[in-house]
mmCIF file of C-alpha atoms and ligand atoms in Angstrom:
data_model
loop_
_atom_site.group_PDB
_atom_site.id
_atom_site.type_symbol
_atom_site.label_atom_id
_atom_site.label_comp_id
_atom_site.label_asym_id
_atom_site.label_seq_id
_atom_site.Cartn_x
_atom_site.Cartn_y
_atom_site.Cartn_z
ATOM 1 C CA UNK A 1 15.047 -4.708 19.226
ATOM 2 C CA UNK A 2 14.703 -1.506 17.250
ATOM 3 C CA UNK A 3 11.893 -2.261 14.765
ATOM 4 C CA UNK A 4 12.046 -1.397 11.047
ATOM 5 C CA UNK A 5 8.665 0.306 11.292
ATOM 6 C CA UNK A 6 6.305 1.319 14.076
ATOM 7 C CA UNK A 7 3.210 3.418 14.680
ATOM 8 C CA UNK A 8 3.310 6.861 16.304
ATOM 9 C CA UNK A 9 0.423 7.278 18.764
ATOM 10 C CA UNK A 10 -0.061 10.466 20.783
ATOM 11 C CA UNK A 11 -2.616 11.579 23.378
ATOM 12 C CA UNK A 12 -4.866 13.114 20.702
ATOM 13 C CA UNK A 13 -5.054 9.693 19.021
ATOM 14 C CA UNK A 14 -5.955 8.022 22.326
ATOM 15 C CA UNK A 15 -8.577 10.675 23.057
ATOM 16 C CA UNK A 16 -10.123 10.305 19.586
ATOM 17 C CA UNK A 17 -10.628 6.568 20.083
ATOM 18 C CA UNK A 18 -11.957 6.997 23.646
ATOM 19 C CA UNK A 19 -14.535 9.466 22.427
ATOM 20 C CA UNK A 20 -16.029 6.851 20.077
ATOM 21 C CA UNK A 21 -16.123 4.244 22.833
ATOM 22 C CA UNK A 22 -18.118 6.656 25.041
ATOM 23 C CA UNK A 23 -20.542 7.420 22.240
ATOM 24 C CA UNK A 24 -23.403 5.652 20.526
ATOM 25 C CA UNK A 25 -21.949 4.267 17.303
ATOM 26 C CA UNK A 26 -19.148 1.729 17.285
ATOM 27 C CA UNK A 27 -19.449 1.082 13.575
ATOM 28 C CA UNK A 28 -21.056 2.458 10.391
ATOM 29 C CA UNK A 29 -21.523 5.772 12.173
ATOM 30 C CA UNK A 30 -20.362 9.372 11.785
ATOM 31 C CA UNK A 31 -16.619 8.727 12.204
ATOM 32 C CA UNK A 32 -16.477 6.412 9.214
ATOM 33 C CA UNK A 33 -18.302 8.998 7.104
ATOM 34 C CA UNK A 34 -15.996 11.766 8.290
ATOM 35 C CA UNK A 35 -12.840 9.715 7.773
ATOM 36 C CA UNK A 36 -13.895 8.988 4.194
ATOM 37 C CA UNK A 37 -14.711 12.672 3.553
ATOM 38 C CA UNK A 38 -11.356 13.767 4.924
ATOM 39 C CA UNK A 39 -9.560 11.206 2.802
ATOM 40 C CA UNK A 40 -11.463 12.514 -0.240
ATOM 41 C CA UNK A 41 -10.316 16.051 0.545
ATOM 42 C CA UNK A 42 -6.759 14.934 1.219
ATOM 43 C CA UNK A 43 -6.368 12.766 -1.888
ATOM 44 C CA UNK A 44 -8.570 14.646 -4.325
ATOM 45 C CA UNK A 45 -10.488 11.442 -5.087
ATOM 46 C CA UNK A 46 -14.174 11.630 -6.027
ATOM 47 C CA UNK A 47 -14.992 8.816 -3.632
ATOM 48 C CA UNK A 48 -13.171 6.993 -0.843
ATOM 49 C CA UNK A 49 -14.452 3.779 0.725
ATOM 50 C CA UNK A 50 -12.737 2.786 3.966
ATOM 51 C CA UNK A 51 -12.313 -0.903 4.759
ATOM 52 C CA UNK A 52 -10.714 -3.404 7.104
ATOM 53 C CA UNK A 53 -7.222 -3.678 5.558
ATOM 54 C CA UNK A 54 -5.047 -2.928 2.562
ATOM 55 C CA UNK A 55 -5.599 -6.526 1.479
ATOM 56 C CA UNK A 56 -9.374 -5.963 1.556
ATOM 57 C CA UNK A 57 -8.897 -2.690 -0.346
ATOM 58 C CA UNK A 58 -7.166 -4.549 -3.188
ATOM 59 C CA UNK A 59 -9.894 -7.177 -3.327
ATOM 60 C CA UNK A 60 -12.531 -4.423 -3.375
ATOM 61 C CA UNK A 61 -10.727 -2.471 -6.105
ATOM 62 C CA UNK A 62 -10.425 -5.512 -8.373
ATOM 63 C CA UNK A 63 -14.033 -6.502 -7.707
ATOM 64 C CA UNK A 64 -15.315 -2.948 -8.304
ATOM 65 C CA UNK A 65 -13.552 -2.947 -11.671
ATOM 66 C CA UNK A 66 -15.476 -6.111 -12.548
ATOM 67 C CA UNK A 67 -12.377 -8.314 -12.701
ATOM 68 C CA UNK A 68 -13.148 -12.013 -13.035
ATOM 69 C CA UNK A 69 -12.335 -15.308 -14.747
ATOM 70 C CA UNK A 70 -10.781 -14.801 -18.190
ATOM 71 C CA UNK A 71 -9.294 -11.421 -17.195
ATOM 72 C CA UNK A 72 -5.614 -10.696 -16.731
ATOM 73 C CA UNK A 73 -4.153 -8.453 -14.050
ATOM 74 C CA UNK A 74 -0.631 -7.206 -14.757
ATOM 75 C CA UNK A 75 1.338 -6.405 -11.632
ATOM 76 C CA UNK A 76 4.800 -6.256 -10.113
ATOM 77 C CA UNK A 77 6.494 -9.115 -8.299
ATOM 78 C CA UNK A 78 8.162 -6.608 -5.947
ATOM 79 C CA UNK A 79 5.272 -6.197 -3.541
ATOM 80 C CA UNK A 80 3.432 -7.736 -0.645
ATOM 81 C CA UNK A 81 1.583 -10.842 -1.806
ATOM 82 C CA UNK A 82 -1.879 -9.229 -1.452
ATOM 83 C CA UNK A 83 -1.461 -7.100 -4.592
ATOM 84 C CA UNK A 84 -1.439 -10.317 -6.609
ATOM 85 C CA UNK A 85 -3.486 -12.666 -4.415
ATOM 86 C CA UNK A 86 -6.338 -10.136 -4.330
ATOM 87 C CA UNK A 87 -6.550 -10.523 -8.111
ATOM 88 C CA UNK A 88 -6.533 -14.328 -7.814
ATOM 89 C CA UNK A 89 -9.485 -14.023 -5.419
ATOM 90 C CA UNK A 90 -11.601 -12.633 -8.276
ATOM 91 C CA UNK A 91 -10.703 -15.570 -10.534
ATOM 92 C CA UNK A 92 -8.414 -13.491 -12.747
ATOM 93 C CA UNK A 93 -4.995 -14.574 -13.990
ATOM 94 C CA UNK A 94 -1.984 -12.668 -12.643
ATOM 95 C CA UNK A 95 0.739 -11.602 -15.091
ATOM 96 C CA UNK A 96 4.006 -10.308 -13.664
ATOM 97 C CA UNK A 97 5.917 -7.455 -15.289
ATOM 98 C CA UNK A 98 9.470 -6.762 -14.098
ATOM 99 C CA UNK A 99 10.679 -3.693 -12.183
ATOM 100 C CA UNK A 100 13.058 -0.908 -13.198
ATOM 101 C CA UNK A 101 15.862 0.838 -11.277
ATOM 102 C CA UNK A 102 13.407 2.420 -8.819
ATOM 103 C CA UNK A 103 11.974 -1.004 -7.834
ATOM 104 C CA UNK A 104 8.643 0.091 -9.323
ATOM 105 C CA UNK A 105 6.931 -1.714 -12.189
ATOM 106 C CA UNK A 106 8.602 -0.922 -15.523
ATOM 107 C CA UNK A 107 6.077 0.580 -17.971
ATOM 108 C CA UNK A 108 7.968 -0.972 -20.899
ATOM 109 C CA UNK A 109 7.586 -4.429 -19.319
ATOM 110 C CA UNK A 110 3.891 -3.703 -18.781
ATOM 111 C CA UNK A 111 3.470 -2.709 -22.393
ATOM 112 C CA UNK A 112 5.076 -5.984 -23.485
ATOM 113 C CA UNK A 113 2.728 -7.976 -21.227
ATOM 114 C CA UNK A 114 -0.548 -6.434 -22.415
ATOM 115 C CA UNK A 115 -2.994 -8.746 -24.209
ATOM 116 C CA UNK A 116 -6.653 -8.350 -25.216
ATOM 117 C CA UNK A 117 -7.505 -10.019 -21.863
ATOM 118 C CA UNK A 118 -5.741 -7.335 -19.808
ATOM 119 C CA UNK A 119 -8.298 -5.876 -17.410
ATOM 120 C CA UNK A 120 -6.109 -4.181 -14.808
ATOM 121 C CA UNK A 121 -2.607 -2.777 -14.596
ATOM 122 C CA UNK A 122 -1.706 -2.689 -10.909
ATOM 123 C CA UNK A 123 1.429 -0.776 -9.918
ATOM 124 C CA UNK A 124 2.824 -0.448 -6.410
ATOM 125 C CA UNK A 125 4.395 2.753 -5.073
ATOM 126 C CA UNK A 126 7.357 0.854 -3.648
ATOM 127 C CA UNK A 127 8.774 2.439 -0.465
ATOM 128 C CA UNK A 128 6.522 5.468 -1.065
ATOM 129 C CA UNK A 129 7.810 6.478 -4.503
ATOM 130 C CA UNK A 130 4.908 6.850 -6.965
ATOM 131 C CA UNK A 131 4.802 4.639 -10.053
ATOM 132 C CA UNK A 132 4.890 6.210 -13.510
ATOM 133 C CA UNK A 133 1.139 6.511 -13.431
ATOM 134 C CA UNK A 134 0.693 8.620 -16.550
ATOM 135 C CA UNK A 135 2.342 5.949 -18.695
ATOM 136 C CA UNK A 136 0.454 3.152 -16.951
ATOM 137 C CA UNK A 137 -2.846 4.998 -17.465
ATOM 138 C CA UNK A 138 -2.009 5.527 -21.131
ATOM 139 C CA UNK A 139 -1.195 1.846 -21.698
ATOM 140 C CA UNK A 140 -4.265 0.694 -19.746
ATOM 141 C CA UNK A 141 -6.750 3.064 -21.365
ATOM 142 C CA UNK A 142 -5.462 2.367 -24.886
ATOM 143 C CA UNK A 143 -6.315 -1.302 -24.208
ATOM 144 C CA UNK A 144 -9.667 -0.821 -22.493
ATOM 145 C CA UNK A 145 -8.162 -1.635 -19.086
ATOM 146 C CA UNK A 146 -8.050 0.264 -15.777
ATOM 147 C CA UNK A 147 -5.195 1.123 -13.425
ATOM 148 C CA UNK A 148 -5.031 0.155 -9.776
ATOM 149 C CA UNK A 149 -2.344 1.887 -7.729
ATOM 150 C CA UNK A 150 -1.404 -0.058 -4.592
ATOM 151 C CA UNK A 151 -0.513 2.916 -2.415
ATOM 152 C CA UNK A 152 -0.054 0.977 0.825
ATOM 153 C CA UNK A 153 3.309 2.806 1.129
ATOM 154 C CA UNK A 154 2.413 6.185 -0.274
ATOM 155 C CA UNK A 155 -0.561 8.037 1.213
ATOM 156 C CA UNK A 156 0.770 11.606 1.261
ATOM 157 C CA UNK A 157 3.087 11.230 -1.751
ATOM 158 C CA UNK A 158 2.783 13.518 -4.767
ATOM 159 C CA UNK A 159 3.554 12.850 -8.411
ATOM 160 C CA UNK A 160 4.138 15.992 -10.488
ATOM 161 C CA UNK A 161 2.334 17.881 -7.730
ATOM 162 C CA UNK A 162 -0.765 15.633 -7.742
ATOM 163 C CA UNK A 163 -1.682 13.657 -4.611
ATOM 164 C CA UNK A 164 -1.758 9.864 -4.690
ATOM 165 C CA UNK A 165 -5.416 8.854 -4.750
ATOM 166 C CA UNK A 166 -6.190 11.281 -7.582
ATOM 167 C CA UNK A 167 -4.077 9.823 -10.381
ATOM 168 C CA UNK A 168 -5.071 6.170 -10.933
ATOM 169 C CA UNK A 169 -8.527 4.811 -11.740
ATOM 170 C CA UNK A 170 -8.494 3.061 -8.367
ATOM 171 C CA UNK A 171 -6.021 3.541 -5.516
ATOM 172 C CA UNK A 172 -5.700 1.362 -2.435
ATOM 173 C CA UNK A 173 -4.292 2.305 0.969
ATOM 174 C CA UNK A 174 -3.266 0.289 4.029
ATOM 175 C CA UNK A 175 -3.400 1.628 7.574
ATOM 176 C CA UNK A 176 -1.464 -1.227 9.184
ATOM 177 C CA UNK A 177 0.707 -0.002 12.116
ATOM 178 C CA UNK A 178 4.000 -0.016 10.177
ATOM 179 C CA UNK A 179 2.552 2.090 7.344
ATOM 180 C CA UNK A 180 2.660 5.887 7.134
ATOM 181 C CA UNK A 181 -0.495 6.329 9.240
ATOM 182 C CA UNK A 182 -2.519 3.738 11.087
ATOM 183 C CA UNK A 183 -5.997 2.669 12.164
ATOM 184 C CA UNK A 184 -4.522 -0.535 13.761
ATOM 185 C CA UNK A 185 -5.973 -2.647 10.945
ATOM 186 C CA UNK A 186 -7.579 -0.777 8.096
ATOM 187 C CA UNK A 187 -7.440 0.406 4.540
ATOM 188 C CA UNK A 188 -9.283 2.380 1.892
ATOM 189 C CA UNK A 189 -10.067 2.495 -1.808
ATOM 190 C CA UNK A 190 -10.040 5.841 -3.603
ATOM 191 C CA UNK A 191 -11.404 6.442 -7.069
ATOM 192 C CA UNK A 192 -12.027 9.290 -9.485
ATOM 193 C CA UNK A 193 -15.087 7.574 -10.902
ATOM 194 C CA UNK A 194 -18.439 7.767 -9.076
ATOM 195 C CA UNK A 195 -19.637 4.502 -10.558
ATOM 196 C CA UNK A 196 -16.512 2.596 -9.492
ATOM 197 C CA UNK A 197 -16.935 4.229 -6.072
ATOM 198 C CA UNK A 198 -20.504 2.985 -5.755
ATOM 199 C CA UNK A 199 -19.462 -0.513 -6.801
ATOM 200 C CA UNK A 200 -16.597 -0.477 -4.279
ATOM 201 C CA UNK A 201 -18.964 0.682 -1.554
ATOM 202 C CA UNK A 202 -21.511 -2.035 -2.293
ATOM 203 C CA UNK A 203 -18.907 -4.799 -2.533
ATOM 204 C CA UNK A 204 -17.494 -3.895 0.905
ATOM 205 C CA UNK A 205 -21.066 -3.697 2.312
ATOM 206 C CA UNK A 206 -22.281 -7.246 1.531
ATOM 207 C CA UNK A 207 -23.590 -6.087 -1.853
ATOM 208 C CA UNK A 208 -26.597 -4.379 -0.282
ATOM 209 C CA UNK A 209 -28.475 -1.958 -2.525
ATOM 210 C CA UNK A 210 -30.390 0.651 -0.522
ATOM 211 C CA UNK A 211 -31.061 3.166 -3.259
ATOM 212 C CA UNK A 212 -34.772 2.810 -4.034
ATOM 213 C CA UNK A 213 -34.347 3.884 -7.644
ATOM 214 C CA UNK A 214 -32.085 0.936 -8.352
ATOM 215 C CA UNK A 215 -34.221 -1.688 -6.619
ATOM 216 C CA UNK A 216 -35.942 -4.465 -8.486
ATOM 217 C CA UNK A 217 -38.737 -4.483 -5.868
ATOM 218 C CA UNK A 218 -38.946 -0.871 -4.668
ATOM 219 C CA UNK A 219 -42.417 -1.318 -3.191
ATOM 220 C CA UNK A 220 -41.530 -4.237 -0.934
ATOM 221 C CA UNK A 221 -41.620 -1.965 2.120
ATOM 222 C CA UNK A 222 -39.630 0.673 4.001
ATOM 223 C CA UNK A 223 -37.328 -2.006 5.546
ATOM 224 C CA UNK A 224 -36.366 -3.362 2.177
ATOM 225 C CA UNK A 225 -32.831 -3.662 0.832
ATOM 226 C CA UNK A 226 -31.664 -6.114 -1.780
ATOM 227 C CA UNK A 227 -28.496 -7.710 -3.132
ATOM 228 C CA UNK A 228 -27.763 -7.683 -6.872
ATOM 229 C CA UNK A 229 -24.143 -8.851 -6.829
ATOM 230 C CA UNK A 230 -22.442 -10.622 -3.959
ATOM 231 C CA UNK A 231 -20.176 -8.721 -1.615
ATOM 232 C CA UNK A 232 -18.329 -9.158 1.651
ATOM 233 C CA UNK A 233 -18.401 -7.340 4.952
ATOM 234 C CA UNK A 234 -15.166 -5.350 4.733
ATOM 235 C CA UNK A 235 -16.423 -2.343 6.738
ATOM 236 C CA UNK A 236 -14.073 -0.344 8.951
ATOM 237 C CA UNK A 237 -15.443 0.449 12.422
ATOM 238 C CA UNK A 238 -15.906 3.926 13.874
ATOM 239 C CA UNK A 239 -13.330 3.089 16.543
ATOM 240 C CA UNK A 240 -10.720 2.574 13.835
ATOM 241 C CA UNK A 241 -11.955 5.499 11.735
ATOM 242 C CA UNK A 242 -11.545 7.911 14.680
ATOM 243 C CA UNK A 243 -7.898 6.900 14.953
ATOM 244 C CA UNK A 244 -7.597 7.410 11.203
ATOM 245 C CA UNK A 245 -8.980 10.963 11.372
ATOM 246 C CA UNK A 246 -6.539 11.825 14.123
ATOM 247 C CA UNK A 247 -3.594 10.217 12.292
ATOM 248 C CA UNK A 248 -4.445 11.890 8.980
ATOM 249 C CA UNK A 249 -4.120 15.266 10.727
ATOM 250 C CA UNK A 250 -0.550 14.266 11.651
ATOM 251 C CA UNK A 251 0.456 12.868 8.247
ATOM 252 C CA UNK A 252 2.276 15.963 6.960
ATOM 253 C CA UNK A 253 4.464 15.923 10.080
ATOM 254 C CA UNK A 254 5.110 12.218 9.617
ATOM 255 C CA UNK A 255 6.092 12.917 6.021
ATOM 256 C CA UNK A 256 8.553 15.615 7.051
ATOM 257 C CA UNK A 257 10.240 13.420 9.662
ATOM 258 C CA UNK A 258 10.309 10.356 7.390
ATOM 259 C CA UNK A 259 11.927 12.475 4.685
ATOM 260 C CA UNK A 260 14.657 13.694 7.084
ATOM 261 C CA UNK A 261 15.480 10.130 8.082
ATOM 262 C CA UNK A 262 15.423 8.870 4.490
ATOM 263 C CA UNK A 263 17.642 11.723 3.260
ATOM 264 C CA UNK A 264 20.162 11.126 6.024
ATOM 265 C CA UNK A 265 20.415 7.440 5.073
ATOM 266 C CA UNK A 266 20.914 8.422 1.414
ATOM 267 C CA UNK A 267 23.696 10.878 2.359
ATOM 268 C CA UNK A 268 25.537 8.791 4.892
ATOM 269 C CA UNK A 269 25.269 5.356 3.258
ATOM 270 C CA UNK A 270 26.655 6.792 0.020
ATOM 271 C CA UNK A 271 30.037 6.906 1.769
ATOM 272 C CA UNK A 272 30.030 3.256 2.908
ATOM 273 C CA UNK A 273 31.471 0.449 0.763
ATOM 274 C CA UNK A 274 29.247 -2.519 -0.002
ATOM 275 C CA UNK A 275 25.901 -0.744 0.114
ATOM 276 C CA UNK A 276 23.903 1.092 -2.520
ATOM 277 C CA UNK A 277 21.285 3.757 -1.867
ATOM 278 C CA UNK A 278 17.783 3.931 -3.336
ATOM 279 C CA UNK A 279 17.094 5.297 -6.835
ATOM 280 C CA UNK A 280 14.622 8.143 -7.143
ATOM 281 C CA UNK A 281 13.172 9.478 -10.375
ATOM 282 C CA UNK A 282 12.325 13.100 -11.164
ATOM 283 C CA UNK A 283 8.885 14.548 -10.512
ATOM 284 C CA UNK A 284 8.063 12.610 -7.356
ATOM 285 C CA UNK A 285 7.588 13.969 -3.832
ATOM 286 C CA UNK A 286 7.336 10.790 -1.746
ATOM 287 C CA UNK A 287 6.409 10.135 1.814
ATOM 288 C CA UNK A 288 9.004 7.465 2.556
ATOM 289 C CA UNK A 289 7.561 4.298 4.056
ATOM 290 C CA UNK A 290 10.676 2.116 3.732
ATOM 291 C CA UNK A 291 14.377 2.727 3.531
ATOM 292 C CA UNK A 292 15.479 0.064 1.041
ATOM 293 C CA UNK A 293 19.262 -0.302 1.137
ATOM 294 C CA UNK A 294 20.954 -2.695 -1.260
ATOM 295 C CA UNK A 295 23.677 -4.902 0.182
ATOM 296 C CA UNK A 296 26.230 -5.845 -2.462
ATOM 297 C CA UNK A 297 28.622 -8.785 -2.768
ATOM 298 C CA UNK A 298 26.125 -11.514 -1.880
ATOM 299 C CA UNK A 299 26.193 -10.455 1.768
ATOM 300 C CA UNK A 300 22.530 -9.574 2.369
ATOM 301 C CA UNK A 301 21.708 -12.602 4.561
ATOM 302 C CA UNK A 302 24.890 -12.230 6.616
ATOM 303 C CA UNK A 303 24.229 -8.515 7.133
ATOM 304 C CA UNK A 304 20.569 -9.194 8.022
ATOM 305 C CA UNK A 305 21.599 -11.717 10.698
ATOM 306 C CA UNK A 306 24.388 -9.563 12.135
ATOM 307 C CA UNK A 307 22.154 -6.464 12.329
ATOM 308 C CA UNK A 308 19.483 -8.493 14.144
ATOM 309 C CA UNK A 309 22.106 -9.927 16.539
ATOM 310 C CA UNK A 310 23.025 -6.334 17.343
ATOM 311 C CA UNK A 311 19.417 -5.367 18.113
ATOM 312 C CA UNK A 312 18.504 -3.697 14.837
ATOM 313 C CA UNK A 313 15.287 -5.101 13.417
ATOM 314 C CA UNK A 314 16.020 -4.902 9.708
ATOM 315 C CA UNK A 315 13.521 -6.445 7.302
ATOM 316 C CA UNK A 316 13.403 -7.694 3.718
ATOM 317 C CA UNK A 317 10.717 -6.269 1.408
ATOM 318 C CA UNK A 318 9.843 -8.397 -0.576
ATOM 319 C CA UNK A 319 10.137 -11.995 -1.682
ATOM 320 C CA UNK A 320 9.237 -11.859 -5.402
ATOM 321 C CA UNK A 321 5.529 -12.686 -5.276
ATOM 322 C CA UNK A 322 5.693 -15.632 -7.675
ATOM 323 C CA UNK A 323 8.243 -17.366 -5.415
ATOM 324 C CA UNK A 324 5.431 -17.962 -2.924
ATOM 325 C CA UNK A 325 4.314 -21.598 -3.150
ATOM 326 C CA UNK A 326 0.786 -20.376 -3.993
ATOM 327 C CA UNK A 327 2.088 -18.996 -7.294
ATOM 328 C CA UNK A 328 4.770 -21.645 -7.804
ATOM 329 C CA UNK A 329 2.019 -24.278 -7.626
ATOM 330 C CA UNK A 330 0.142 -22.379 -10.342
ATOM 331 C CA UNK A 331 3.160 -22.822 -12.632
ATOM 332 C CA UNK A 332 5.038 -19.514 -12.263
ATOM 333 C CA UNK A 333 8.776 -20.116 -12.621
ATOM 334 C CA UNK A 334 11.779 -18.511 -10.961
ATOM 335 C CA UNK A 335 13.821 -16.425 -13.393
ATOM 336 C CA UNK A 336 10.732 -14.733 -14.873
ATOM 337 C CA UNK A 337 11.544 -11.218 -13.604
ATOM 338 C CA UNK A 338 15.339 -11.039 -13.194
ATOM 339 C CA UNK A 339 15.431 -7.406 -12.052
ATOM 340 C CA UNK A 340 13.023 -8.115 -9.193
ATOM 341 C CA UNK A 341 14.948 -11.251 -8.225
ATOM 342 C CA UNK A 342 18.239 -9.388 -8.150
ATOM 343 C CA UNK A 343 16.708 -6.527 -6.173
ATOM 344 C CA UNK A 344 15.288 -9.030 -3.673
ATOM 345 C CA UNK A 345 18.663 -10.735 -3.265
ATOM 346 C CA UNK A 346 20.263 -7.433 -2.205
ATOM 347 C CA UNK A 347 17.397 -5.626 -0.463
ATOM 348 C CA UNK A 348 17.497 -4.742 3.235
ATOM 349 C CA UNK A 349 15.018 -2.347 4.884
ATOM 350 C CA UNK A 350 16.568 -0.208 7.615
ATOM 351 C CA UNK A 351 14.496 1.236 10.484
ATOM 352 C CA UNK A 352 12.335 4.134 9.290
ATOM 353 C CA UNK A 353 9.419 5.548 11.266
ATOM 354 C CA UNK A 354 8.350 8.984 12.442
ATOM 355 C CA UNK A 355 9.438 8.491 16.075
ATOM 356 C CA UNK A 356 12.899 7.114 15.238
ATOM 357 C CA UNK A 357 15.419 9.261 17.125
ATOM 358 C CA UNK A 358 18.583 10.743 15.625
ATOM 359 C CA UNK A 359 20.624 8.673 18.094
ATOM 360 C CA UNK A 360 18.932 5.456 17.008
ATOM 361 C CA UNK A 361 19.556 6.301 13.368
ATOM 362 C CA UNK A 362 23.216 6.985 14.164
ATOM 363 C CA UNK A 363 23.385 3.541 15.763
ATOM 364 C CA UNK A 364 21.827 1.932 12.673
ATOM 365 C CA UNK A 365 24.290 3.595 10.302
ATOM 366 C CA UNK A 366 27.343 2.897 12.493
ATOM 367 C CA UNK A 367 26.338 -0.727 13.025
ATOM 368 C CA UNK A 368 25.808 -1.259 9.305
ATOM 369 C CA UNK A 369 29.219 0.280 8.531
ATOM 370 C CA UNK A 370 30.860 -1.979 11.140
ATOM 371 C CA UNK A 371 29.156 -5.119 9.863
ATOM 372 C CA UNK A 372 30.108 -4.330 6.274
ATOM 373 C CA UNK A 373 33.728 -3.630 7.263
ATOM 374 C CA UNK A 374 34.045 -6.914 9.161
HETATM 375 C C1 LIG B 401 0.804 -3.667 3.671
HETATM 376 C C2 LIG B 401 0.604 -3.869 2.240
HETATM 377 C C3 LIG B 401 -0.578 -4.429 1.728
HETATM 378 C C4 LIG B 401 -1.644 -5.042 2.594
HETATM 379 O O1 LIG B 401 -2.125 -4.187 3.566
HETATM 380 P P1 LIG B 401 -2.746 -4.814 4.935
HETATM 381 O O2 LIG B 401 -3.404 -3.628 5.549
HETATM 382 O O3 LIG B 401 -1.588 -5.326 5.734
HETATM 383 O O4 LIG B 401 -3.692 -5.881 4.563
HETATM 384 C C5 LIG B 401 -0.727 -4.492 0.359
HETATM 385 N N1 LIG B 401 0.224 -4.058 -0.469
HETATM 386 C C6 LIG B 401 1.379 -3.535 -0.024
HETATM 387 C C7 LIG B 401 2.385 -3.038 -1.004
HETATM 388 C C8 LIG B 401 1.618 -3.438 1.348
HETATM 389 O O5 LIG B 401 2.778 -2.940 1.787
#
């Protein structure tokens, strides 16, 4: 089965990981520090904290912002569940704002959902296309809230020439194998604010405070470290970080290849009846993580099954988050975000990854055309 997404691992990646295994530090060593520095350079963030997954990154970002009971987190239903469940983990209430034509959160819907309890506005760069971050920042900051950009799809994207990681108060990345670059499991939080960065670091490091100046009992002894606020162990290992360093060096090439594949789908699907191509707004320069086709005429499930029968591992991204029983049981009702529900009912992700061959893409397009014509 041709997958919808897959990692690209070369000999340099293998060598990078082997080098760590032969060395002294398996975790919390020099590779983690270097990976974070390189991500800071690449994204333009003031501070990057690496961690064990994109899900962990979201939890860390919300926790670093001080989100808790009584706070509201506004987010999109068109995302992986972790964007919303990470907010639940802090005790906050999740408020869903509908999407626009691009499948990204609609700033007008966000504006309508803001209340005095709004703590975070969390957009998702769906498929790799950046959210309208300037408007989201404006709405958030006017209400004393912060923005979180879930950039699990978009490390390497630009918005009006600015790299993702340098435009929201907090940005989260995922390095899962299907994403644009991988550390096997892994993620990171980027922020422009040193204080948020320190809080993110401490939360992902059990809450340990090692800075003597901040200690309550600085004279306890040279071994002393203390915890002021609870945290978890969400640290990335050096083994994973070494793969990340090697993959980051390849990201621009991945972006170029992903763009070629995406553009070819846009061109060639435009000529096929029963399918609609993805909408892109001005000012964005995305790295494309997904190719989200829309299958018209109520045929999405049929097309999904027929593509799979023919060996093409299409996927659906995503079930509207509040359709998950977790949210349903909290009282969220279907019908709340009609644009997201309609998008979901038509959405079909076609194979898109850096090592996809031209021949395989030809097969995907021809098979889709055949299935739709049948
Ligand atoms: C993959 C993904 C996550 C979670 O990342 P993991 O590394 O799999 O935990 C969060 N949000 C979005 C939009 C994702 O695609």
